[in-house]
Coordinates of C-alpha atoms and ligand atoms in Angstrom, one line a residue:
M1 CA 0.0 0.0 0.0
N2 CA 1.2 3.5 -0.9
D3 CA -0.1 6.6 0.8
S4 CA 0.6 10.2 -0.4
P5 CA 0.3 13.4 1.7
S6 CA -3.0 14.3 -0.1
G7 CA -4.7 11.2 1.1
Q8 CA -4.5 9.3 -2.2
I9 CA -3.9 5.6 -1.5
I10 CA -2.6 3.1 -4.0
I11 CA -3.2 -0.6 -3.4
R12 CA -1.7 -3.3 -5.5
G13 CA -3.7 -6.5 -6.2
I14 CA -4.0 -9.0 -9.0
S15 CA -5.4 -8.1 -12.4
G16 CA -8.9 -9.7 -12.6
S17 CA -9.8 -8.3 -16.0
P18 CA -8.2 -5.5 -18.1
G19 CA -9.4 -2.0 -18.6
I20 CA -9.7 1.2 -16.5
C21 CA -12.7 2.7 -14.8
I22 CA -13.1 5.8 -12.6
G23 CA -16.1 6.2 -10.3
K24 CA -17.6 6.1 -6.8
A25 CA -17.1 3.2 -4.5
Y26 CA -20.0 1.1 -3.3
L27 CA -19.2 -1.3 -0.5
V28 CA -20.8 -4.7 -0.5
D29 CA -19.6 -6.8 2.3
R30 CA -21.3 -10.2 2.5
E31 CA -18.8 -11.2 5.2
G32 CA -19.8 -8.3 7.4
V33 CA -18.9 -10.7 10.3
N34 CA -15.3 -9.7 9.7
I35 CA -15.8 -6.1 10.7
I36 CA -17.9 -6.7 13.8
K37 CA -16.6 -4.7 16.8
R38 CA -17.1 -5.5 20.4
Y39 CA -18.4 -2.8 22.7
P40 CA -19.6 -2.9 26.3
V41 CA -23.2 -2.4 27.2
S42 CA -24.0 -0.9 30.6
E43 CA -26.2 -2.8 33.1
D44 CA -29.2 -0.5 32.5
M45 CA -28.9 -0.9 28.7
V46 CA -28.7 -4.7 28.6
S47 CA -32.5 -5.2 28.3
K48 CA -32.6 -2.6 25.4
E49 CA -29.8 -4.5 23.7
V50 CA -31.6 -7.8 24.1
D51 CA -34.7 -6.2 22.6
R52 CA -32.7 -4.9 19.7
F53 CA -31.6 -8.5 19.1
K54 CA -35.1 -9.9 19.4
N55 CA -36.4 -7.3 16.9
A56 CA -33.7 -8.2 14.4
V57 CA -34.7 -11.9 14.7
I58 CA -38.4 -11.0 14.2
K59 CA -37.6 -9.0 11.1
A60 CA -35.3 -11.7 9.7
K61 CA -37.9 -14.3 10.4
N62 CA -40.7 -12.4 8.8
D63 CA -38.6 -11.8 5.8
H64 CA -37.8 -15.5 5.6
A65 CA -41.4 -16.4 5.9
K66 CA -42.2 -14.2 3.0
T67 CA -39.5 -16.0 0.9
I68 CA -41.2 -19.4 1.8
E69 CA -44.6 -18.1 0.8
S70 CA -43.4 -16.7 -2.5
L71 CA -41.7 -20.0 -3.3
D72 CA -42.6 -21.4 -6.6
Q73 CA -44.4 -24.8 -6.6
Q74 CA -41.5 -26.2 -8.4
L75 CA -39.2 -25.3 -5.7
S76 CA -41.2 -26.9 -3.0
E77 CA -38.6 -29.7 -2.6
N78 CA -36.5 -27.1 -0.9
L79 CA -39.1 -26.2 1.6
N80 CA -37.4 -28.5 4.1
I81 CA -34.2 -26.5 4.1
L82 CA -36.0 -23.2 4.4
E83 CA -38.3 -24.6 7.2
T84 CA -35.2 -25.8 9.0
H85 CA -34.0 -22.2 8.9
M86 CA -37.4 -21.0 10.3
V87 CA -36.8 -23.2 13.3
L88 CA -33.2 -22.1 13.8
F89 CA -34.2 -18.5 14.2
K90 CA -35.7 -19.3 17.6
D91 CA -33.4 -22.2 18.4
K92 CA -32.3 -22.3 22.0
M93 CA -28.7 -22.8 20.9
L94 CA -28.6 -19.7 18.8
Y95 CA -31.3 -17.5 20.0
G96 CA -31.3 -18.4 23.7
K97 CA -27.5 -18.4 24.0
T98 CA -27.1 -15.0 22.2
I99 CA -29.5 -13.4 24.7
E100 CA -27.6 -15.1 27.5
T101 CA -24.3 -13.8 26.2
I102 CA -25.6 -10.2 25.8
S103 CA -26.8 -10.3 29.5
N104 CA -23.8 -12.1 31.0
D105 CA -20.9 -10.6 29.1
K106 CA -22.7 -7.2 28.8
V107 CA -21.7 -6.8 25.1
N108 CA -23.4 -5.7 22.0
A109 CA -25.8 -8.0 20.2
E110 CA -23.6 -8.4 17.0
W111 CA -20.6 -9.5 19.0
A112 CA -22.7 -11.9 21.1
L113 CA -24.4 -13.4 18.0
R114 CA -21.1 -13.9 16.2
K115 CA -19.5 -15.5 19.3
V116 CA -22.5 -17.9 19.7
S117 CA -22.8 -18.8 16.1
R118 CA -19.1 -19.6 15.9
Q119 CA -19.4 -21.9 19.0
V120 CA -22.4 -23.6 17.5
R121 CA -20.7 -24.0 14.1
R122 CA -17.6 -25.5 15.8
M123 CA -19.8 -27.9 17.7
F124 CA -21.6 -29.1 14.6
E125 CA -18.4 -29.5 12.7
Q126 CA -17.1 -32.0 15.2
I127 CA -20.2 -34.2 14.8
D128 CA -19.6 -37.3 12.8
D129 CA -23.0 -37.5 11.3
P130 CA -22.7 -36.0 7.7
Y131 CA -26.3 -34.7 7.8
L132 CA -25.8 -32.8 11.0
K133 CA -22.4 -31.6 9.9
A134 CA -24.1 -30.2 6.8
R135 CA -26.3 -28.0 9.0
V136 CA -23.3 -25.7 9.6
N137 CA -24.3 -23.9 6.5
D138 CA -27.9 -23.4 7.8
I139 CA -26.5 -21.9 11.0
T140 CA -24.3 -19.5 9.1
Q141 CA -27.1 -18.4 6.8
V142 CA -29.5 -17.8 9.6
S143 CA -27.0 -15.9 11.8
D144 CA -25.9 -13.8 8.7
K145 CA -29.6 -12.9 8.1
I146 CA -30.1 -11.8 11.7
M147 CA -26.8 -9.9 11.4
T148 CA -27.9 -7.9 8.4
Y149 CA -31.0 -6.7 10.4
L150 CA -28.8 -5.8 13.4
F151 CA -26.7 -3.7 11.1
G152 CA -30.0 -2.1 9.9
A153 CA -29.3 -3.1 6.4
Q154 CA -31.2 -5.4 4.0
D155 CA -29.3 -8.1 2.4
I156 CA -27.8 -6.5 -0.7
R157 CA -28.4 -8.3 -4.0
I158 CA -25.8 -7.3 -6.5
R159 CA -28.4 -7.4 -9.3
D160 CA -30.4 -4.8 -7.4
I161 CA -27.7 -2.1 -7.3
N162 CA -29.0 0.7 -9.4
K163 CA -26.2 3.3 -9.4
R164 CA -23.2 3.7 -11.7
V165 CA -20.7 2.5 -9.2
I166 CA -17.6 0.4 -8.6
I167 CA -18.3 -2.5 -6.3
V168 CA -15.9 -3.0 -3.4
A169 CA -16.3 -6.3 -1.7
H170 CA -14.4 -8.6 0.6
D171 CA -15.1 -11.5 -1.8
L172 CA -17.5 -12.1 -4.7
S173 CA -18.4 -15.6 -5.7
P174 CA -18.6 -16.4 -9.4
A175 CA -22.4 -16.5 -9.0
D176 CA -22.4 -13.0 -7.4
T177 CA -20.3 -11.7 -10.2
S178 CA -22.5 -13.2 -12.9
Q179 CA -25.4 -11.0 -11.4
I180 CA -23.6 -7.8 -12.2
Q181 CA -25.7 -5.5 -14.4
L182 CA -23.3 -4.2 -17.0
E183 CA -25.1 -0.9 -17.6
R184 CA -24.8 -0.1 -13.9
I185 CA -21.6 -1.5 -12.6
K186 CA -18.4 0.2 -13.9
G187 CA -16.0 -2.3 -12.3
F188 CA -15.3 -4.2 -9.1
V189 CA -12.5 -4.9 -6.7
T190 CA -12.2 -7.5 -4.0
D191 CA -9.9 -8.3 -1.0
R192 CA -9.8 -11.9 -1.9
G193 CA -9.4 -13.8 -5.2
G194 CA -6.5 -14.8 -7.5
K195 CA -5.6 -14.9 -11.1
D196 CA -7.9 -17.0 -13.3
S197 CA -10.2 -17.7 -10.4
H198 CA -13.8 -18.1 -11.7
T199 CA -14.6 -14.6 -10.4
S200 CA -11.9 -13.1 -12.7
I201 CA -13.1 -15.3 -15.6
V202 CA -16.7 -13.9 -15.3
A203 CA -15.3 -10.3 -15.0
K204 CA -13.4 -10.8 -18.3
S205 CA -16.5 -12.1 -20.0
L206 CA -18.4 -9.0 -18.8
K207 CA -15.6 -6.8 -20.1
I208 CA -15.5 -4.7 -16.9
P209 CA -12.2 -3.8 -15.2
S210 CA -11.5 -5.6 -12.0
V211 CA -8.7 -6.0 -9.5
L212 CA -8.8 -8.9 -7.1
G213 CA -6.7 -10.1 -4.1
L214 CA -6.2 -6.5 -2.7
G215 CA -6.1 -7.8 0.8
N216 CA -7.6 -4.9 2.6
A217 CA -9.5 -2.7 0.2
T218 CA -12.7 -3.0 2.2
R219 CA -10.9 -1.6 5.2
N220 CA -9.5 1.4 3.3
V221 CA -12.4 2.4 1.1
N222 CA -15.5 4.1 2.2
N223 CA -18.8 4.4 0.4
D224 CA -18.7 7.2 -2.2
D225 CA -14.9 7.5 -2.2
I226 CA -13.6 8.2 -5.7
L227 CA -11.8 5.1 -7.1
I228 CA -9.6 4.4 -10.0
V229 CA -9.5 0.8 -11.0
D230 CA -6.7 -0.2 -13.3
G231 CA -7.5 -3.8 -14.1
S232 CA -4.7 -4.0 -16.6
S233 CA -2.0 -3.3 -14.0
G234 CA -3.9 -4.7 -11.1
I235 CA -4.0 -1.6 -8.9
I236 CA -6.6 0.7 -7.4
I237 CA -6.2 4.3 -6.3
I238 CA -8.4 5.6 -3.6
N239 CA -9.3 9.3 -3.7
P240 CA -6.8 10.2 -6.4
E241 CA -5.0 13.5 -6.6
E242 CA -6.1 15.8 -9.4
D243 CA -3.1 15.1 -11.7
T244 CA -3.4 11.3 -11.1
L245 CA -7.1 11.5 -12.1
F246 CA -6.1 13.5 -15.2
R247 CA -3.4 10.9 -16.1
Y248 CA -5.8 8.1 -15.7
E249 CA -8.5 9.7 -17.8
E250 CA -6.0 9.8 -20.6
K251 CA -4.9 6.3 -20.0
M252 CA -8.5 5.1 -20.0
A253 CA -9.0 6.9 -23.4
R254 CA -5.9 5.2 -24.7
F255 CA -7.1 1.8 -23.6
L256 CA -10.5 2.3 -25.2
A257 CA -9.0 3.5 -28.4
Y258 CA -6.7 0.5 -28.4
R259 CA -9.6 -1.9 -27.8
A260 CA -11.7 -0.3 -30.6
D261 CA -8.7 -0.5 -32.9
I262 CA -8.3 -4.2 -32.3
E263 CA -12.0 -4.9 -32.6
R264 CA -12.1 -3.2 -36.0
E265 CA -9.8 -5.9 -37.4
S266 CA -11.7 -8.8 -35.8
H267 CA -13.3 -9.8 -39.0
L268 CA -10.0 -10.8 -40.5
P269 CA -9.1 -14.6 -40.5
A270 CA -6.8 -16.0 -37.8
V271 CA -4.0 -16.9 -40.1
T272 CA -0.3 -16.5 -39.4
E273 CA 2.0 -14.5 -41.6
D274 CA 3.1 -17.8 -43.3
G275 CA -0.4 -19.0 -43.9
V276 CA -1.2 -21.4 -41.0
S277 CA -4.8 -21.1 -40.0
L278 CA -5.9 -21.3 -36.3
N279 CA -9.2 -22.1 -34.9
L280 CA -10.3 -19.5 -32.3
L281 CA -13.3 -20.5 -30.2
A282 CA -15.1 -18.9 -27.2
N283 CA -15.5 -19.9 -23.6
I284 CA -18.9 -18.9 -22.2
E285 CA -20.6 -19.2 -18.9
L286 CA -24.1 -18.1 -19.8
V287 CA -26.2 -18.7 -23.0
E288 CA -26.5 -14.9 -23.3
E289 CA -22.8 -14.6 -24.0
V290 CA -23.3 -16.2 -27.5
V291 CA -23.9 -12.6 -28.7
S292 CA -20.4 -11.6 -27.7
A293 CA -18.9 -14.9 -29.0
R294 CA -20.5 -14.2 -32.4
D295 CA -19.6 -10.5 -32.4
N296 CA -16.0 -11.5 -31.8
R297 CA -16.1 -14.0 -34.6
A298 CA -15.5 -17.1 -32.6
S299 CA -15.6 -20.2 -34.8
G300 CA -17.6 -22.0 -32.2
I301 CA -18.0 -22.5 -28.5
G302 CA -14.9 -24.3 -27.2
L303 CA -16.2 -24.4 -23.6
F304 CA -19.6 -23.9 -22.2
R305 CA -19.3 -23.9 -18.4
T306 CA -22.7 -25.3 -17.4
E307 CA -22.5 -24.9 -13.7
F308 CA -23.8 -21.3 -13.7
L309 CA -27.2 -22.7 -14.6
Y310 CA -27.0 -24.5 -11.3
L311 CA -25.5 -21.8 -9.1
D312 CA -28.4 -19.4 -8.9
L313 CA -31.0 -22.0 -8.1
N314 CA -31.7 -23.6 -4.7
R315 CA -32.5 -26.9 -6.5
Y316 CA -31.3 -28.8 -9.4
P317 CA -32.6 -27.8 -12.8
T318 CA -34.8 -30.3 -14.6
E319 CA -33.9 -32.1 -17.8
D320 CA -36.4 -30.0 -19.7
E321 CA -35.0 -26.7 -18.3
L322 CA -31.5 -27.8 -19.3
L323 CA -32.6 -28.9 -22.7
H324 CA -34.2 -25.6 -23.3
K325 CA -31.0 -23.7 -22.6
Y326 CA -28.7 -26.1 -24.5
K327 CA -31.1 -26.2 -27.5
E328 CA -31.2 -22.4 -27.6
L329 CA -27.4 -22.3 -27.6
V330 CA -26.8 -24.9 -30.3
E331 CA -29.4 -23.3 -32.5
L332 CA -27.9 -19.9 -32.1
M333 CA -24.5 -21.2 -33.0
N334 CA -25.5 -23.7 -35.7
P335 CA -23.6 -25.1 -37.7
A336 CA -20.6 -24.1 -35.5
P337 CA -19.7 -26.5 -32.8
V338 CA -20.7 -26.1 -29.2
T339 CA -18.6 -27.9 -26.6
I340 CA -20.8 -28.5 -23.5
R341 CA -18.9 -29.4 -20.4
T342 CA -20.7 -31.3 -17.8
L343 CA -21.2 -29.9 -14.3
D344 CA -18.0 -28.7 -12.7
I345 CA -19.6 -27.8 -9.3
N346 CA -17.7 -27.4 -6.0
G347 CA -14.1 -26.2 -6.0
D348 CA -14.8 -22.5 -6.0
K349 CA -18.3 -22.8 -7.6
F350 CA -20.2 -23.9 -4.6
N351 CA -23.9 -23.9 -4.0
P352 CA -24.9 -24.7 -0.4
Y353 CA -28.4 -25.8 -1.4
I354 CA -27.1 -28.3 -3.9
D355 CA -24.2 -29.7 -1.8
P356 CA -24.1 -28.4 1.7
V357 CA -21.0 -30.2 2.8
E358 CA -18.1 -27.8 3.5
E359 CA -14.8 -29.3 2.6
A360 CA -11.4 -28.3 4.0
N361 CA -9.8 -28.3 0.5
P362 CA -12.6 -27.9 -2.0
A363 CA -10.3 -27.8 -5.0
L364 CA -9.1 -31.3 -4.0
G365 CA -12.5 -32.5 -3.0
L366 CA -15.7 -33.9 -4.5
R367 CA -15.5 -31.6 -7.5
A368 CA -16.7 -31.8 -11.1
V369 CA -16.9 -35.4 -12.5
R370 CA -16.2 -36.8 -9.0
F371 CA -19.4 -35.2 -7.7
C372 CA -21.3 -36.3 -10.8
L373 CA -20.3 -39.9 -10.5
E374 CA -21.3 -39.9 -6.8
N375 CA -24.6 -38.3 -7.8
E376 CA -25.5 -40.4 -10.8
A377 CA -29.1 -39.3 -11.2
I378 CA -28.1 -35.6 -11.5
F379 CA -25.4 -36.6 -14.0
I380 CA -27.8 -38.7 -16.1
T381 CA -30.3 -35.8 -16.1
Q382 CA -27.6 -33.4 -17.6
I383 CA -26.3 -36.0 -20.1
K384 CA -29.9 -36.7 -21.3
A385 CA -30.5 -33.0 -21.8
I386 CA -27.2 -32.7 -23.8
L387 CA -27.9 -35.7 -26.0
R388 CA -31.4 -34.4 -26.7
A389 CA -30.1 -30.9 -27.6
A390 CA -27.6 -32.6 -29.9
A391 CA -30.5 -33.5 -32.2
F392 CA -30.7 -29.7 -33.0
G393 CA -27.1 -28.8 -33.7
N394 CA -23.4 -29.5 -33.5
I395 CA -22.5 -30.6 -29.9
K396 CA -19.4 -32.0 -28.4
L397 CA -19.5 -33.5 -24.9
L398 CA -16.7 -32.5 -22.5
I399 CA -16.0 -34.1 -19.1
P400 CA -14.1 -32.0 -16.5
M401 CA -11.4 -33.1 -14.1
I402 CA -10.8 -36.6 -15.2
S403 CA -7.8 -37.9 -13.2
C404 CA -7.7 -41.6 -14.2
V405 CA -8.9 -44.1 -16.8
E406 CA -11.5 -45.6 -14.4
E407 CA -13.4 -42.3 -14.3
I408 CA -13.8 -42.1 -18.1
L409 CA -14.9 -45.7 -18.2
Q410 CA -17.5 -45.0 -15.5
V411 CA -18.6 -41.8 -17.4
K412 CA -19.2 -44.0 -20.5
E413 CA -21.4 -46.3 -18.5
V414 CA -23.4 -43.4 -17.3
I415 CA -23.8 -42.2 -20.8
S416 CA -25.0 -45.6 -21.9
K417 CA -27.6 -45.6 -19.1
A418 CA -28.7 -42.1 -20.2
V419 CA -29.1 -43.4 -23.8
L420 CA -31.1 -46.4 -22.6
E421 CA -33.5 -44.1 -20.6
L422 CA -34.0 -41.8 -23.6
E423 CA -34.7 -44.8 -25.8
E424 CA -37.2 -46.1 -23.3
E425 CA -38.9 -42.7 -23.1
D426 CA -39.0 -42.5 -26.9
K427 CA -37.3 -39.1 -26.9
I428 CA -35.5 -37.6 -29.9
F429 CA -31.8 -37.4 -29.3
N430 CA -28.4 -37.9 -30.9
K431 CA -25.8 -40.1 -29.2
D432 CA -23.2 -39.9 -32.0
I433 CA -21.4 -36.9 -30.7
P434 CA -17.7 -36.5 -29.9
L435 CA -16.7 -37.2 -26.3
G436 CA -13.7 -35.4 -24.8
I437 CA -12.1 -34.8 -21.5
M438 CA -10.4 -31.9 -19.9
I439 CA -6.7 -32.4 -19.3
E440 CA -6.3 -30.3 -16.1
V441 CA -4.9 -32.7 -13.5
P442 CA -1.3 -33.8 -13.7
S443 CA -2.2 -37.5 -13.5
A444 CA -4.2 -37.1 -16.7
V445 CA -1.2 -35.6 -18.4
I446 CA 0.9 -38.6 -17.4
M447 CA -1.8 -41.0 -18.5
A448 CA -2.7 -39.0 -21.6
D449 CA -1.8 -41.9 -24.0
E450 CA -4.0 -44.3 -22.2
L451 CA -6.8 -41.8 -21.8
A452 CA -6.7 -40.9 -25.5
A453 CA -7.7 -44.4 -26.4
H454 CA -11.1 -43.8 -24.8
V455 CA -12.0 -40.4 -26.2
D456 CA -12.3 -38.3 -29.3
F457 CA -10.6 -35.1 -28.1
F458 CA -8.7 -33.5 -25.3
S459 CA -9.1 -30.0 -24.0
I460 CA -6.3 -28.6 -21.9
G461 CA -7.6 -26.7 -18.9
T462 CA -4.6 -24.6 -18.0
N463 CA -6.4 -22.8 -15.1
D464 CA -6.5 -26.0 -13.1
L465 CA -3.5 -27.6 -14.6
I466 CA -1.4 -24.7 -13.3
Q467 CA -3.2 -24.9 -10.0
Y468 CA -2.7 -28.6 -9.5
S469 CA 0.8 -28.9 -10.9
M470 CA 2.2 -25.9 -9.0
A471 CA 0.1 -26.9 -5.9
I472 CA -1.4 -23.4 -5.5
D473 CA -5.0 -22.5 -4.9
R474 CA -6.0 -20.4 -7.9
R475 CA -8.1 -18.1 -5.6
N476 CA -5.3 -17.5 -3.1
R477 CA -3.6 -14.1 -3.6
R478 CA -0.7 -15.1 -1.3
V479 CA 0.5 -17.7 -3.8
A480 CA -0.5 -15.8 -6.9
H481 CA 3.2 -15.2 -7.8
L482 CA 3.5 -19.0 -8.5
Y483 CA 0.5 -19.0 -10.8
Q484 CA 2.6 -19.1 -13.9
A485 CA 1.4 -20.2 -17.3
L486 CA 4.9 -19.9 -18.7
N487 CA 6.5 -22.1 -16.0
P488 CA 8.6 -24.8 -17.7
A489 CA 6.7 -27.5 -15.8
V490 CA 3.4 -26.3 -17.3
L491 CA 4.9 -26.1 -20.8
K492 CA 6.3 -29.6 -20.5
M493 CA 2.8 -30.9 -19.5
I494 CA 1.3 -29.2 -22.5
R495 CA 3.9 -30.8 -24.8
L496 CA 3.2 -34.2 -23.3
T497 CA -0.5 -33.8 -23.8
L498 CA 0.0 -32.7 -27.4
E499 CA 2.3 -35.6 -28.2
A500 CA -0.3 -38.1 -26.8
A501 CA -3.1 -36.5 -28.8
K502 CA -1.0 -36.6 -32.0
N503 CA 0.2 -40.2 -31.5
N504 CA -3.4 -41.3 -30.9
G505 CA -4.9 -39.2 -33.7
I506 CA -7.3 -37.3 -31.6
E507 CA -8.1 -33.6 -31.7
L508 CA -6.5 -31.2 -29.1
F509 CA -7.9 -28.0 -27.8
M510 CA -6.8 -25.6 -25.1
C511 CA -9.6 -23.8 -23.2
G512 CA -7.8 -22.3 -20.1
E513 CA -7.1 -18.6 -19.7
M514 CA -3.6 -19.2 -20.9
A515 CA -4.9 -19.4 -24.5
G516 CA -6.3 -15.8 -24.2
D517 CA -3.1 -14.0 -23.2
P518 CA -1.0 -12.8 -26.2
I519 CA 2.3 -13.5 -24.5
N520 CA 1.6 -17.2 -24.5
I521 CA 0.7 -17.5 -28.1
P522 CA 4.2 -17.8 -29.7
I523 CA 5.0 -20.9 -27.5
L524 CA 1.6 -22.5 -28.0
L525 CA 1.9 -22.0 -31.7
G526 CA 5.5 -23.2 -31.7
L527 CA 4.5 -26.4 -29.8
G528 CA 1.8 -27.0 -32.4
L529 CA -1.5 -26.0 -30.8
T530 CA -4.1 -24.8 -33.3
N531 CA -7.4 -24.9 -31.5
L532 CA -7.6 -22.2 -28.9
S533 CA -10.7 -21.4 -26.8
M534 CA -10.9 -18.3 -24.7
N535 CA -13.0 -15.5 -23.3
S536 CA -14.7 -14.0 -26.3
G537 CA -13.3 -10.6 -25.5
S538 CA -9.7 -11.9 -26.0
I539 CA -10.4 -13.2 -29.5
P540 CA -9.6 -10.0 -31.4
V541 CA -6.3 -9.3 -29.6
I542 CA -5.2 -13.0 -30.0
K543 CA -6.1 -12.8 -33.7
K544 CA -4.0 -9.7 -34.2
M545 CA -1.1 -11.5 -32.5
I546 CA -1.5 -14.6 -34.7
R547 CA -1.6 -12.5 -37.8
S548 CA 1.8 -11.1 -37.0
L549 CA 3.4 -14.4 -36.2
N550 CA 5.5 -16.8 -38.3
V551 CA 5.1 -20.5 -37.5
E552 CA 8.6 -21.5 -38.6
R553 CA 10.1 -18.9 -36.3
A554 CA 7.7 -19.9 -33.5
R555 CA 8.8 -23.5 -33.8
E556 CA 12.4 -22.6 -33.6
N557 CA 11.8 -20.4 -30.6
A558 CA 9.8 -23.1 -28.9
R559 CA 12.9 -25.4 -29.1
T560 CA 14.9 -22.7 -27.3
I561 CA 12.2 -22.0 -24.8
M562 CA 11.8 -25.7 -23.9
G563 CA 15.5 -25.7 -23.0
L564 CA 15.1 -22.9 -20.5
T565 CA 14.6 -23.7 -16.8
T566 CA 12.9 -20.8 -15.2
T567 CA 9.7 -18.8 -15.8
D568 CA 11.7 -15.5 -15.8
E569 CA 14.1 -16.7 -18.5
I570 CA 11.1 -17.9 -20.6
T571 CA 9.2 -14.6 -20.2
D572 CA 12.2 -12.5 -20.9
F573 CA 13.0 -14.5 -24.0
I574 CA 9.4 -14.1 -25.4
L575 CA 9.3 -10.4 -24.5
E576 CA 12.5 -9.8 -26.3
E577 CA 11.8 -11.9 -29.3
Y578 CA 8.3 -10.6 -29.9
K579 CA 8.5 -7.0 -28.5
T580 CA 7.5 -5.5 -31.8
I581 CA 4.3 -7.4 -32.0
L582 CA 3.2 -8.0 -28.4
P583 CA 0.2 -5.7 -27.9
Y584 CA -0.3 -2.8 -25.5
R585 CA 1.1 -3.5 -22.1
D586 CA 0.8 -0.2 -20.3
V587 CA 2.3 -1.0 -16.9
E588 CA 3.3 2.3 -15.5
E589 CA 2.6 3.2 -11.9
Ligands
PEP601 C1 -9.5 -24.8 -16.7 O1 -9.3 -25.3 -15.6 O2 -8.5 -24.3 -17.4 C2 -10.8 -24.5 -17.3 C3 -11.0 -24.1 -18.5 O3 -11.9 -24.8 -16.5 P1 -12.4 -23.9 -15.3 O4 -11.7 -22.6 -15.3 O5 -13.8 -23.8 -15.4 O6 -11.9 -24.7 -14.1
MG602 MG1 -10.9 -26.4 -14.8

C-alpha cells in the first residue's frame, strides 16, 4: 500500500480483467462478520440490547417467511431447508444463547451473535453424522440474516444495485459476479481472489475492469470515495489527486482506443504470416454470451461452463430446463460446434443448497466429475439434456477433471444408461457426438496416452493444470506469484498432452485462460496447438497477434524455450523476441 500526503492511497492487487474505470465506491460486504466490533453495554442498557436483538430476529424471520410463501411450486422440494432455517431463528442454541451472552458478558448483540454462532458451528463441525455436519451452512445463513438486520441493512443483492458505481467487496463468488448488471456497474475490486479464479473469468467475459486479491480494500475504502480501478496493471487508487485523475482519464481513453482498434480488425481470419490457420473458439458461462462470441467472430464454443445454470437456483434444474438452454445455444451457433462441459460444481463454484458439505480443501474435494459420478441421477439428467439438444445442432460433450482411466470408463457407463433411458422414453436425441475430456490434472497428463484411447478429443484446462501442478490455490492471492502459465513444468505438461493427442490421432484444444493471453501465443503455436478457446473478449487481440506471427520462427523459438529452466528466462525471451508485435502493455505506476 502506498499513501501520499494528499490522502491518495494506492493498493496493488491482481489483475482480474483488463481496462480502466473511474467512479464512486459502493461497498458490498457479505462477510460483514469480519468487521464486527465488540463494545460494552452498561447494566441498565442490557435489556434494550436484548430487545434490539429480538427485533432483528423477528424481522429476519418475517422476511424468511415471505420467501417461503413466495416460493414457486416447483421449488417446494427445498421447503425442508427453508423450514429448518425457520426453526433455527428461535433455536435455543442460537437465540437463547445469544440473549444469555448479551446479558452475562454485557456486550453488543452483534458481538454476542457472532460468538455464539461460531461456537455452534464448531460444535456441529465436530459431529460425525454428515447430515448434522451439513447443518453448519444453515446456522451460518440464519445468523448472517439476523446480522444484516442488526446492522440495519437489508441483504444487498448485487443485481439490485441501481447506481453507476464500482463495487468494493471482501469477496465475490462467481455466482455473485454473474449477477452484475453491465449498464450499472463500472467495475469491481475485492480483498480476496486470485488470477484466473472463476470470479476473474466472469469479469473478463463482462468486459469490466476488476482488481482482485487486494487484501484490505474494504478496510481502506469508504462508500462514495472516488476510485480508479486499473484492471490491466492490477492496482486501485483511492481518492486520487487531481493530476493522477487526469493521467488516468488519458490512460482510459488510450485503452478504449486500443480496444476499438483491435476490434475493428476482428473480421480478418486467424492466419499466421506464413499461412497457417488457427481455430479460435469462445468460452462462455451463460447462453446470453453467445452474442459476444459471435460479435468477436468465434468459430464455435470451445467451452460452455454449465455450472452457472445450477448456481443461482436452490435446487437442481430439470432435464427440460437444461434442454431448453442447450437447444437455444446450439441453434444460435449452428452449424458451428458447441462444446458442452458437464457440471464442474464445487471447488470455487459452490452452491450450499445443492451440496451443503463444506470441505477443507474444496479444490481437492468432490468436485466436477467426481461429484457427478457420486450423484448419478443428477449426471444422467444433464447428459440426457445434452444428447437431446444434440439433435438440434453440433454438440461436443466434454468431461471435466478426469484424473484416471477408471473415471472415463464410469462416465461412459453413465452415458449408456442415459441413452437407454432416452430410448425407453422414446425421446428424440443424438448419441453420436464427440466425447472429450479436460486435461487439467497432472495425473491425466501422465496418462494421456492411455486416456486418448477412450475419447475423441482433449481440451487442456490450464487454469486447473497450473493450480494442480504448481500446488497453488488459484483463488489465493498469497501464492499468486506462483501461478505461472509460462512455468517450464506447465509447458512440458502441454507438450506431453500434445504428443499423446498426436500419437493417438485425436483432436486437441486448449480452453484455459492461458490461450487468451497474447504473451503465451508464440510458444503455444510453436509447440503445435491450433485450437484455442478463450474468453470472447480476448479473440480480437489474439487474432491480431496470430496474424503477425510466423510459425517457422515460433517452432524454432519453442525449441529454445523448452530448453530454459525458469519462468523468468522464458518470459524475458518471449518479451525480447516478440517485443515489436506484443500488444499494448501499459504498466506504468
Ligand atoms: C481450466 O481449468 O482451465 C478450465 C478451463 O476450466 P475452469 O476454469 O472452469 O476450471
Ligand atoms: Mg478447470
